[in-house]
Short mmCIF file of C-alpha atoms and ligand atoms in Angstrom, two decimals:
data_model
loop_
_atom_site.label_atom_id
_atom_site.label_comp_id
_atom_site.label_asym_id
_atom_site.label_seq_id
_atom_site.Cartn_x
_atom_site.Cartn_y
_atom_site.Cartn_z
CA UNK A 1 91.44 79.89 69.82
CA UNK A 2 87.35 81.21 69.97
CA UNK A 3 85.38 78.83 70.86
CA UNK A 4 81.91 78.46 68.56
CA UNK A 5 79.32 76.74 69.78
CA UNK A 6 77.60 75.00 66.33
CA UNK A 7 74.24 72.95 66.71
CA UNK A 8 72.72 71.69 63.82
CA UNK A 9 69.21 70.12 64.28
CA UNK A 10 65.46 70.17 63.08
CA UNK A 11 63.50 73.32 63.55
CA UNK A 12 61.44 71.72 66.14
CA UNK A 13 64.73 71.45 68.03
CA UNK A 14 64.32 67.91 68.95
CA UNK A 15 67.42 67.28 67.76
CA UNK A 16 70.52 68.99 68.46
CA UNK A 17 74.11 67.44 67.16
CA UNK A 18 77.11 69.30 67.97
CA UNK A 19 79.46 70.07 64.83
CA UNK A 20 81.93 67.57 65.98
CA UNK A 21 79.49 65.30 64.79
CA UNK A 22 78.41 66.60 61.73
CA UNK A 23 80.51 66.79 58.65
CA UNK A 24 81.96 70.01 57.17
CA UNK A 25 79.40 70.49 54.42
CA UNK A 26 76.36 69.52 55.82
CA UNK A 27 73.93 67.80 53.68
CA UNK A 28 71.07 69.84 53.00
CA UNK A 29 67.69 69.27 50.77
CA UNK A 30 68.43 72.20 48.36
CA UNK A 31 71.13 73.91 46.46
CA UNK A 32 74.81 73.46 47.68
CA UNK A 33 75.59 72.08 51.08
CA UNK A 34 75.78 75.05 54.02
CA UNK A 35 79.10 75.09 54.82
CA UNK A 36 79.04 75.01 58.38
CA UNK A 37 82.51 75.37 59.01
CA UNK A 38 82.73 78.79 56.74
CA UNK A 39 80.45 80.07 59.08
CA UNK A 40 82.25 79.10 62.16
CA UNK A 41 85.39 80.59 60.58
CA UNK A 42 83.27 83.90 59.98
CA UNK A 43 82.00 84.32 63.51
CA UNK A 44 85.77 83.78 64.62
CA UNK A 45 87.15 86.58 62.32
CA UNK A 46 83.97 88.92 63.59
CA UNK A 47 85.29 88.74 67.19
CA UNK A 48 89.25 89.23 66.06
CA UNK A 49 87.79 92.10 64.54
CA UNK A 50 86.36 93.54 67.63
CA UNK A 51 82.66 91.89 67.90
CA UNK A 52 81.75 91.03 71.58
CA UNK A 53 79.93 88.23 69.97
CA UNK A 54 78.44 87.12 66.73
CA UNK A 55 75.66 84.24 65.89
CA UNK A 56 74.23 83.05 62.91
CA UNK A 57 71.11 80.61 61.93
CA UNK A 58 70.78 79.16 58.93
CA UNK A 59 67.35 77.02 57.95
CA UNK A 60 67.24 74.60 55.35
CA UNK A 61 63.09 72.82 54.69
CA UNK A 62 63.04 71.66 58.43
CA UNK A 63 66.96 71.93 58.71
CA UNK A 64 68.48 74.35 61.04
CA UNK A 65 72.05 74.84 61.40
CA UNK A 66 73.23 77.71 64.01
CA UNK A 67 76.43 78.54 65.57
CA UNK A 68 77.20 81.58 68.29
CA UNK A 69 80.24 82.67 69.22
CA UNK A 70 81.85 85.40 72.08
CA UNK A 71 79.40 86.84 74.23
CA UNK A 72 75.96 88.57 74.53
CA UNK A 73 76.73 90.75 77.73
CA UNK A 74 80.71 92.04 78.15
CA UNK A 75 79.54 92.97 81.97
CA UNK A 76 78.20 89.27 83.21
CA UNK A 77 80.62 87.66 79.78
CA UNK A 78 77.39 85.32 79.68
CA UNK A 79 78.02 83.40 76.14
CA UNK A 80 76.22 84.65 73.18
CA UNK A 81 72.87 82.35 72.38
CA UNK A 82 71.30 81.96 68.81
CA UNK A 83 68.08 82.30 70.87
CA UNK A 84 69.05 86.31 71.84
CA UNK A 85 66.89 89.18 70.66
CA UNK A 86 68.40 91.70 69.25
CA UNK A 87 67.66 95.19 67.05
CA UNK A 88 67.24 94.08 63.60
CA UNK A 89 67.76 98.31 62.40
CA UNK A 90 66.50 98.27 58.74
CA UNK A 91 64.85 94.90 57.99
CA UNK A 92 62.31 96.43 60.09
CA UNK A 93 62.24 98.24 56.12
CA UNK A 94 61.04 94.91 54.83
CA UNK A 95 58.41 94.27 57.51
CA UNK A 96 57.37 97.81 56.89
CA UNK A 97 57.11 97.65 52.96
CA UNK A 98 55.05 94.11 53.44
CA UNK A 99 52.15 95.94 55.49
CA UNK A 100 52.06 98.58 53.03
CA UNK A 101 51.59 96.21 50.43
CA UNK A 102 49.39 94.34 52.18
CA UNK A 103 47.23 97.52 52.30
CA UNK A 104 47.45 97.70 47.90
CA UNK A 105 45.86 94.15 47.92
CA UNK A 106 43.33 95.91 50.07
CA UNK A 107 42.73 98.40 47.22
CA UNK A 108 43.92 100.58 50.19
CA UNK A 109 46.76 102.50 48.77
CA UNK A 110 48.06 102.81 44.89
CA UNK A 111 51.57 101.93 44.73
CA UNK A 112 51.47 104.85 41.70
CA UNK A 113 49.61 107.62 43.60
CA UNK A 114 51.75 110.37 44.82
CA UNK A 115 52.15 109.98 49.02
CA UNK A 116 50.59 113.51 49.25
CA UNK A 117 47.31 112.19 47.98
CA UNK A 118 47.39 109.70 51.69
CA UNK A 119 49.11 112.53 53.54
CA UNK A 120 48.02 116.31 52.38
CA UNK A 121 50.85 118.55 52.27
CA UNK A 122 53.47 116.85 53.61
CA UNK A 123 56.34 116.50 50.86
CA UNK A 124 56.97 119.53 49.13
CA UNK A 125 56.51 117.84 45.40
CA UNK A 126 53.63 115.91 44.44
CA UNK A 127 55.75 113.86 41.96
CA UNK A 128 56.85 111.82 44.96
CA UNK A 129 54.73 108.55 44.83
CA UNK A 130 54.66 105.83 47.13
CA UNK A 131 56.62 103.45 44.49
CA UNK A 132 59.70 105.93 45.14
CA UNK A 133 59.30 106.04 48.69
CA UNK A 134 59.71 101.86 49.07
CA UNK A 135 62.46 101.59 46.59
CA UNK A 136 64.90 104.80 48.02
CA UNK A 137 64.43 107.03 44.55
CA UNK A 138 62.24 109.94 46.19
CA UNK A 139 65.04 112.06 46.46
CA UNK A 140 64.03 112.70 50.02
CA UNK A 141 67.47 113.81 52.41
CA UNK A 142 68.27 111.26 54.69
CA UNK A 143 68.10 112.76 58.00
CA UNK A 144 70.91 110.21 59.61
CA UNK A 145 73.38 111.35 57.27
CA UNK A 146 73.85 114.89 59.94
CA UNK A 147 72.57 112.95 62.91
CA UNK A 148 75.04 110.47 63.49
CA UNK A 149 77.84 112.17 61.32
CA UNK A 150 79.57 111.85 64.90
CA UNK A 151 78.88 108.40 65.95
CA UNK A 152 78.71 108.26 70.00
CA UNK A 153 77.48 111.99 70.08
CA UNK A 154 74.90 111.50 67.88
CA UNK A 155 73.89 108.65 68.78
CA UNK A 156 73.73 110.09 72.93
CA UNK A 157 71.83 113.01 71.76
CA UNK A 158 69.04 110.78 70.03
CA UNK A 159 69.63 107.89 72.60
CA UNK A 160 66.47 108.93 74.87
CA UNK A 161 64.36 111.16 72.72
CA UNK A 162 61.49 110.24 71.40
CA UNK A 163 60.22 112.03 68.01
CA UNK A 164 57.17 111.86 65.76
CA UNK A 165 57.60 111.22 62.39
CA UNK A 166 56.58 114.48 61.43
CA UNK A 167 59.70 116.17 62.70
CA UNK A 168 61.89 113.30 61.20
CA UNK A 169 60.24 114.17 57.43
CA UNK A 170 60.93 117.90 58.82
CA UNK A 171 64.65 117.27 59.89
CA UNK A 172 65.28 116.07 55.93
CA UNK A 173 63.05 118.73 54.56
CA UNK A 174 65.55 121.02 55.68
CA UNK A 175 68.11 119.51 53.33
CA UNK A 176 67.57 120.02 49.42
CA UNK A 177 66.82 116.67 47.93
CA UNK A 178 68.79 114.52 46.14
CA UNK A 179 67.46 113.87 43.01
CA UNK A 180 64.38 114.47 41.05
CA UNK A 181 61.49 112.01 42.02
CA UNK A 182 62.24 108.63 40.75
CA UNK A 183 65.80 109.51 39.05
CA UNK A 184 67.98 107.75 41.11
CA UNK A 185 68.36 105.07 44.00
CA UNK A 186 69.28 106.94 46.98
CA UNK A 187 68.75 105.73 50.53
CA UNK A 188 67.31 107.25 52.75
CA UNK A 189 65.59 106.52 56.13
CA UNK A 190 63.15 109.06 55.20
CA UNK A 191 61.53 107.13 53.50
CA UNK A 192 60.65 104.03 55.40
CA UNK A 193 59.20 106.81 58.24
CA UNK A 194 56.85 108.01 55.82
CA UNK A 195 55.78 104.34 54.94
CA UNK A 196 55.02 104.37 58.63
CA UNK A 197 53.34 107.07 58.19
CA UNK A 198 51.01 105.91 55.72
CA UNK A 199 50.50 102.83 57.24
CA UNK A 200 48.91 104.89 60.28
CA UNK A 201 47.36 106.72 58.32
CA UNK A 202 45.65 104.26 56.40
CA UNK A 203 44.60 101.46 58.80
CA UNK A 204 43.86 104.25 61.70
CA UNK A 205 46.03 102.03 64.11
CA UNK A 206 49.69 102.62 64.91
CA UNK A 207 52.16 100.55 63.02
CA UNK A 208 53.29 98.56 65.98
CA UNK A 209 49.48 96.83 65.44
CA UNK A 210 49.75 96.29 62.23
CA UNK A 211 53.00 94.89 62.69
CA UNK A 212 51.68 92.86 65.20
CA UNK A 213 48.04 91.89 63.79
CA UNK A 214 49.33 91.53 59.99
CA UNK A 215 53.08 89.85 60.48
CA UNK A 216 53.64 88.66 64.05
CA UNK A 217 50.95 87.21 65.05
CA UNK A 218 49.91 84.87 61.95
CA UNK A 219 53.56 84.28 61.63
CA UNK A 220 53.80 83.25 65.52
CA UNK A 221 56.97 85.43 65.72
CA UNK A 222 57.18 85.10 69.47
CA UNK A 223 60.80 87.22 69.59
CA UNK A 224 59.43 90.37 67.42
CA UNK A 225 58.48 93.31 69.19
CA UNK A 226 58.08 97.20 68.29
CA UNK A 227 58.44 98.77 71.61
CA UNK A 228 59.23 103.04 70.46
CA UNK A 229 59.20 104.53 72.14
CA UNK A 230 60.17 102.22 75.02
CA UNK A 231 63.95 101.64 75.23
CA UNK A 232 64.65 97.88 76.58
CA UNK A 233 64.88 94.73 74.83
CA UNK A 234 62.55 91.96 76.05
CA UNK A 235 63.13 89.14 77.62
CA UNK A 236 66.60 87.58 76.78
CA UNK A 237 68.89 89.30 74.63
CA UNK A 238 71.98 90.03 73.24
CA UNK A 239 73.35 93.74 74.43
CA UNK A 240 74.87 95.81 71.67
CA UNK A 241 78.01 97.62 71.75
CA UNK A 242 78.63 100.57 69.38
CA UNK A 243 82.13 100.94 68.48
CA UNK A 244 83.54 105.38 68.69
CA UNK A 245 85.11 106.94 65.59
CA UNK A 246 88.30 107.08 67.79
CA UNK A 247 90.89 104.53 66.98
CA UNK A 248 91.09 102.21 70.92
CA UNK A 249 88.33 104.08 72.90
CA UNK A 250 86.09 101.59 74.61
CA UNK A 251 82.67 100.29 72.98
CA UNK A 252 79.76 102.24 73.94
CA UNK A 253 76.83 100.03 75.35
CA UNK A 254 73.80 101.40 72.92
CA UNK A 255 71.07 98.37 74.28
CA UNK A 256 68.58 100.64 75.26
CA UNK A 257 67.32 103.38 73.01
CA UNK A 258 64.24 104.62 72.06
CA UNK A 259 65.44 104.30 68.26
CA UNK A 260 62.20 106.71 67.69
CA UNK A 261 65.29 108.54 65.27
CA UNK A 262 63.98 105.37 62.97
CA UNK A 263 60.50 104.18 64.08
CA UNK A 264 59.61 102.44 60.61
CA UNK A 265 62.35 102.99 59.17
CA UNK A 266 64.39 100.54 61.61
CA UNK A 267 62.98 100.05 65.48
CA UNK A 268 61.71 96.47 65.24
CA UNK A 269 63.70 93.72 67.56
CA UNK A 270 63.47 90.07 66.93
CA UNK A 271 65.72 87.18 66.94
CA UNK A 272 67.67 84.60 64.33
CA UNK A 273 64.57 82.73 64.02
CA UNK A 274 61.81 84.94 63.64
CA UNK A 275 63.88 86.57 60.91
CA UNK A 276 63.95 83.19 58.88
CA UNK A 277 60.32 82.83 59.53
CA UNK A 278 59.79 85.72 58.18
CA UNK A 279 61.60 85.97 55.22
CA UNK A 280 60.91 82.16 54.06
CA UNK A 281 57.05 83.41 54.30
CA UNK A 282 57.50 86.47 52.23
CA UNK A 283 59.21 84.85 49.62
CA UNK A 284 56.86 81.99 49.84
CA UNK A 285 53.91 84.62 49.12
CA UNK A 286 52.20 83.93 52.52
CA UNK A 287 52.70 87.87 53.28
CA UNK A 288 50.90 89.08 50.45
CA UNK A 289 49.36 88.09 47.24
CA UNK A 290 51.93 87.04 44.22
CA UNK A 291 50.75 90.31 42.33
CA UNK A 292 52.55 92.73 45.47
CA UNK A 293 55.47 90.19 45.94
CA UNK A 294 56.39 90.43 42.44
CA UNK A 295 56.02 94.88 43.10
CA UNK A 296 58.49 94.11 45.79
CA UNK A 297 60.95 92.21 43.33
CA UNK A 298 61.14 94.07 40.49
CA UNK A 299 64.68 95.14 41.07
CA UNK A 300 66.30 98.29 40.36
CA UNK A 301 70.18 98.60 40.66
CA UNK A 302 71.45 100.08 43.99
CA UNK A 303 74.53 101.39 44.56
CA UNK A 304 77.26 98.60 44.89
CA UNK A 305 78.67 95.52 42.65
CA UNK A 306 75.94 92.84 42.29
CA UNK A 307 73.21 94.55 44.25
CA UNK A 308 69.79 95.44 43.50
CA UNK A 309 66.75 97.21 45.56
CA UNK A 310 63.03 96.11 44.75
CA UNK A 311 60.24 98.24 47.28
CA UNK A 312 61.83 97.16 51.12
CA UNK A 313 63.84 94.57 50.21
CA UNK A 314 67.53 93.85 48.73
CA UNK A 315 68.50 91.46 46.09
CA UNK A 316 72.27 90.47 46.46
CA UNK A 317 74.10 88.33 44.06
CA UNK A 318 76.34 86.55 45.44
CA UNK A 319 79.77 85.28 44.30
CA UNK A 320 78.50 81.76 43.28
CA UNK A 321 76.06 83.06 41.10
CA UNK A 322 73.23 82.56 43.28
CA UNK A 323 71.24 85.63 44.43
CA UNK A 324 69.58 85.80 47.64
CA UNK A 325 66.40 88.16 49.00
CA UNK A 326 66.23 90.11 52.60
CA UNK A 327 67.90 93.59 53.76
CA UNK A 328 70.88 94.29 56.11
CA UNK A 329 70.31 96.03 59.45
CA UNK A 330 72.84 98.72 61.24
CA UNK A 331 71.64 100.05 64.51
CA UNK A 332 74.12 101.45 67.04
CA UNK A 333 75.71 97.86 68.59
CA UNK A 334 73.72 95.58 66.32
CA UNK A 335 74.70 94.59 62.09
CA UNK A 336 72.28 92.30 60.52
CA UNK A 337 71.94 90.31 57.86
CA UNK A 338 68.80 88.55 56.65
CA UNK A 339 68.55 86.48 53.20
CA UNK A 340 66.59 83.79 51.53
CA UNK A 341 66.67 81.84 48.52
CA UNK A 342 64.44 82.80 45.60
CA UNK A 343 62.22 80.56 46.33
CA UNK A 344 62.59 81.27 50.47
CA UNK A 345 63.44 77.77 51.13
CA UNK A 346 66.43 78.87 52.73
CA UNK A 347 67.32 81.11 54.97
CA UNK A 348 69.62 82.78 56.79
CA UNK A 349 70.28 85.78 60.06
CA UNK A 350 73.46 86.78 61.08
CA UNK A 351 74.31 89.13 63.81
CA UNK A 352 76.95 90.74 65.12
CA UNK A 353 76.65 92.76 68.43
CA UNK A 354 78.66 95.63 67.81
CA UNK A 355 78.19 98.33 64.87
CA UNK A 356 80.63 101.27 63.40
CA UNK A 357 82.83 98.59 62.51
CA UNK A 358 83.53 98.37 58.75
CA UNK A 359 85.27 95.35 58.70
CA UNK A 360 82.89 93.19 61.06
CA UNK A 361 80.18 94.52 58.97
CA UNK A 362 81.88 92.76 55.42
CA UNK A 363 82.82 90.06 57.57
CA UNK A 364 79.76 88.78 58.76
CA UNK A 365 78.51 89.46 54.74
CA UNK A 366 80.54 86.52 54.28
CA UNK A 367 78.21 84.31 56.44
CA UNK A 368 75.94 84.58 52.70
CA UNK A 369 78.68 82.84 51.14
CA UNK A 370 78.79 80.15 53.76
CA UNK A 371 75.19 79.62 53.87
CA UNK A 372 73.93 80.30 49.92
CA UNK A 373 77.20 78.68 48.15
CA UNK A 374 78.49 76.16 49.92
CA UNK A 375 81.80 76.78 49.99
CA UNK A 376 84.14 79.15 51.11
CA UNK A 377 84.53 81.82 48.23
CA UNK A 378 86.39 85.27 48.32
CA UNK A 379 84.21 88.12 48.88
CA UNK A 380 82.53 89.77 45.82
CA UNK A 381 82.96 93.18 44.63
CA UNK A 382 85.85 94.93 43.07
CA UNK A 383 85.48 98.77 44.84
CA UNK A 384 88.05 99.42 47.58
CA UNK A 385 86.41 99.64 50.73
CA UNK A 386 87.87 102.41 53.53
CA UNK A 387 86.84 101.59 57.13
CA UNK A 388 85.83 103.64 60.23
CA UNK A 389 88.93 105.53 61.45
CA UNK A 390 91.37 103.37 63.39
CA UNK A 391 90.19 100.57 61.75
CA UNK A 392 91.35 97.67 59.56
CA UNK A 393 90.76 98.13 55.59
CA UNK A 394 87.68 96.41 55.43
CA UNK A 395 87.71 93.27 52.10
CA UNK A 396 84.80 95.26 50.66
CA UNK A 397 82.76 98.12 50.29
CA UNK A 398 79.14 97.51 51.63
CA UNK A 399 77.01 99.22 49.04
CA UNK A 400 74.38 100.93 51.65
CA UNK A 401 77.00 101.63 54.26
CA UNK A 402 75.98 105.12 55.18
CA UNK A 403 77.27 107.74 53.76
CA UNK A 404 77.80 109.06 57.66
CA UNK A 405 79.61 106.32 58.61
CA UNK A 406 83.38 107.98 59.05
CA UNK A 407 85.69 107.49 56.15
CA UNK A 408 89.39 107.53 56.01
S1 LIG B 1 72.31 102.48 57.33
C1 LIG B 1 72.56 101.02 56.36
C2 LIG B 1 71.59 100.00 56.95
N1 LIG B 1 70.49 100.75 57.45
C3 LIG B 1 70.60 102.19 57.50
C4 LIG B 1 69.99 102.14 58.87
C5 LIG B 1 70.00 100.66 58.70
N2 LIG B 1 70.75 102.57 59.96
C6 LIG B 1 71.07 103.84 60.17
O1 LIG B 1 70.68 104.72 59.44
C7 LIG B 1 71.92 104.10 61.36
C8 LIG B 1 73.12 104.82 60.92
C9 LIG B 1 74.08 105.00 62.04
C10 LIG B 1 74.69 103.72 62.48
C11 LIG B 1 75.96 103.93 63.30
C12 LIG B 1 76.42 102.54 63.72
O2 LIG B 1 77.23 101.95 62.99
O3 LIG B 1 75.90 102.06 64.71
N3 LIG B 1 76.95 104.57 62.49
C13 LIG B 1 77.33 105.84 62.69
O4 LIG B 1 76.86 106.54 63.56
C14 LIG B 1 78.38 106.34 61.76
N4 LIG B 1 78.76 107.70 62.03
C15 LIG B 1 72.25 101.39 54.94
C16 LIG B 1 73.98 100.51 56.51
C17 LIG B 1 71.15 98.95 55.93
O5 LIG B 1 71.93 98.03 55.74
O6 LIG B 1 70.08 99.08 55.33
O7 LIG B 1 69.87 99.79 59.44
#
């Protein structure tokens, strides 16, 4: 049988108890108990399913609860640690979204004002506001949709090169949009480079000091880096295996990239922690003042049963009734989830370290259950799901699972 390593503790570490020692539910200051071994049982089905290695930190008002499983590195099998960066892919969307609102408590930027007004000329429509941008209803083309429409080729052509976020807005330009401004949710990484874009162009620094100066450093997120274009991880970290459209062929190690086909949009790295950190703080309106946070939650409904999109962050309601706050990451060898309670109390990161893999991805969703309700529940949502090719059918369809993403 996998082995999971399961520590629960404080969050100064002090304390570490293995499982064995703790009971099933663990006790926890608010809402229903975490149910630690749910999330044991999820990391175990991730690797049956074809994850290397999976992890999964869950923080309760000084609490922590954390379990890894399989391993970070398939060349050296060293074990997987819940202390391994990794490439969070789109909740770099969130941390992008809070500097830009940061910047409207500033009197900076007007969440109203069309983007062209910051950036002169470069969307075809001035209809297109920043508001639309954050919350995926520009009806701007996402560019990843043709880029990594073959998953290993795609992602080897793009692996190395470094772009600027002019020719990203250029590569979806070239595509008619998909909706008026503002008519529907549609997303699109397009978006998030433009909010890096305006970020830029509004503080006159590039985003990776604003990340740093506005989110990092106050936060004393010690595991978050934005290194585009650079292409390693640092320090110690979990390597990230991308899984080919072709039913048996061998994982592709994707660790190092530029990901400069994502820059805001998705190239941050960070770690369990930092991620929990980070989310308790936005939702505990440290990030920005209560006026932006509630801009950032007022939800519109995304594609997907019991889902919702605010500006850079996801609402997801789970199947307990309880709705948790964060976004999901997929970068080539890395899925991520990130949530937090309402009141960002509690929190949760999951990772797996391989990506293209359907069912791993709406496996580790289940961690949410684990973590949020206390028990272990079915999966929510009623639409059939269809999985990479070669794959098992996956238990659900993931509403922002990109459209790219090959479908039986
Ligand atoms: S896709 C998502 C997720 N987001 C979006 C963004 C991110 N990631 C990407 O756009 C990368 C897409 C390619 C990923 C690749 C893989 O699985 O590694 N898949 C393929 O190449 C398929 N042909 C909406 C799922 C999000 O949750 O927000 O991160």
């Amino acid at each position: 049988m996998t082995s999971v390593r399961v520590l629960v503790g404080t969050v100064a570490g002090a304390v570490l108890l293995p499982l064995l020692a703790s009971p099933a539910q663990a006790d926890s200051p608010t809402g229903p108990a975490v149910d630690l071994a749910g999330l044991r049982g999820v990391l175990r089905s991730a690797l049956a399913q074809g994850a290397p290695g999976a992890m999964v930190r869950v923080e309760d008002r000084g609490t922590v609860f954390r379990a890894a499983a399989g391993v970070a590195d398939r060349g050296s099998a060293r074990a997987m640690d819940d202390t391994d960066r990794f490439r969070i892919g789109s909740v770099t969307k969130t941390f992008t979204a809070v500097v830009l609102l940061q910047l409207v408590d500033e009197k900076k930027l007007t969440l109203d004002a069309p983007v062209n007004r910051y950036l002169p000329g470069l969307l075809p429509d001035d209809r297109i506001t920043v508001r639309q941008v954050l919350g995926h209803r520009s009806g701007l083309y996402d560019y990843t949709n043709d880029m990594f429409a073959r998953t290993v080729p795609g992602f080897e052509a793009v692996r190395k090169r470094v772009f600027t976020p002019e020719e990203l807005v250029k590569l979806s330009l070239r595509k008619p949009r998909t909706s008026a401004p503002g008519a529907v949710y549609s997303y699109s990484n397009t978006n998030f480079v433009i909010a890096g874009m305006l970020v830029e162009k509004l503080t006159g620094n590039p985003v990776r000091t604003e990340y740093q100066n506005r989110i990092i450093a106050p936060l004393k997120l010690n595991d978050t880096f934005y290194v585009h274009p650079g292409t390693k991880i640092p320090g110690r970290y979990a390597r990230g295996y991308l899984t080919p459209d072709q039913a048996g062929a061998p994982l592709v190690d994707a660790t190092e990239q530029t990901v400069s086909w994502a820059q805001g949009a998705g190239a941050l790295i960070s770690s369990t922690r930092d991620l929990n950190t980070f989310l308790s703080a936005l939702l505990r309106g440290r990030l920005t003042s209560a006026a932006q946070l509630a801009q950032m939650e007022k939800w519109l409904p995304s594609s997907g049963t019991g889902q919702a999109y605010g500006l850079g962050l996801r609402r997801r309601d789970l199947s307990c009734g309880v709705s948790v706050y964060g976004h999901t990451g997929a970068v080539q060898g890395f899925y991520t989830y990130a949530f937090a309670s309402k009141d960002g109390k509690r929190t949760l990161a999951a990772v797996a370290n391989t990506s293209n893999n359907g069912t791993v991805l709406n496996t580790m969703l289940r961690t949410l259950d684990s973590a949020f309700c206390g028990k272990a529940t079915k999966a929510v949502g009623s639409l059939a799901s269809r999985a990479p090719r070669g794959k098992a059918a996956p238990v659900e369809r993931q509403e922002d699972m990109t459209p790219a993403v090959p479908l039986d």
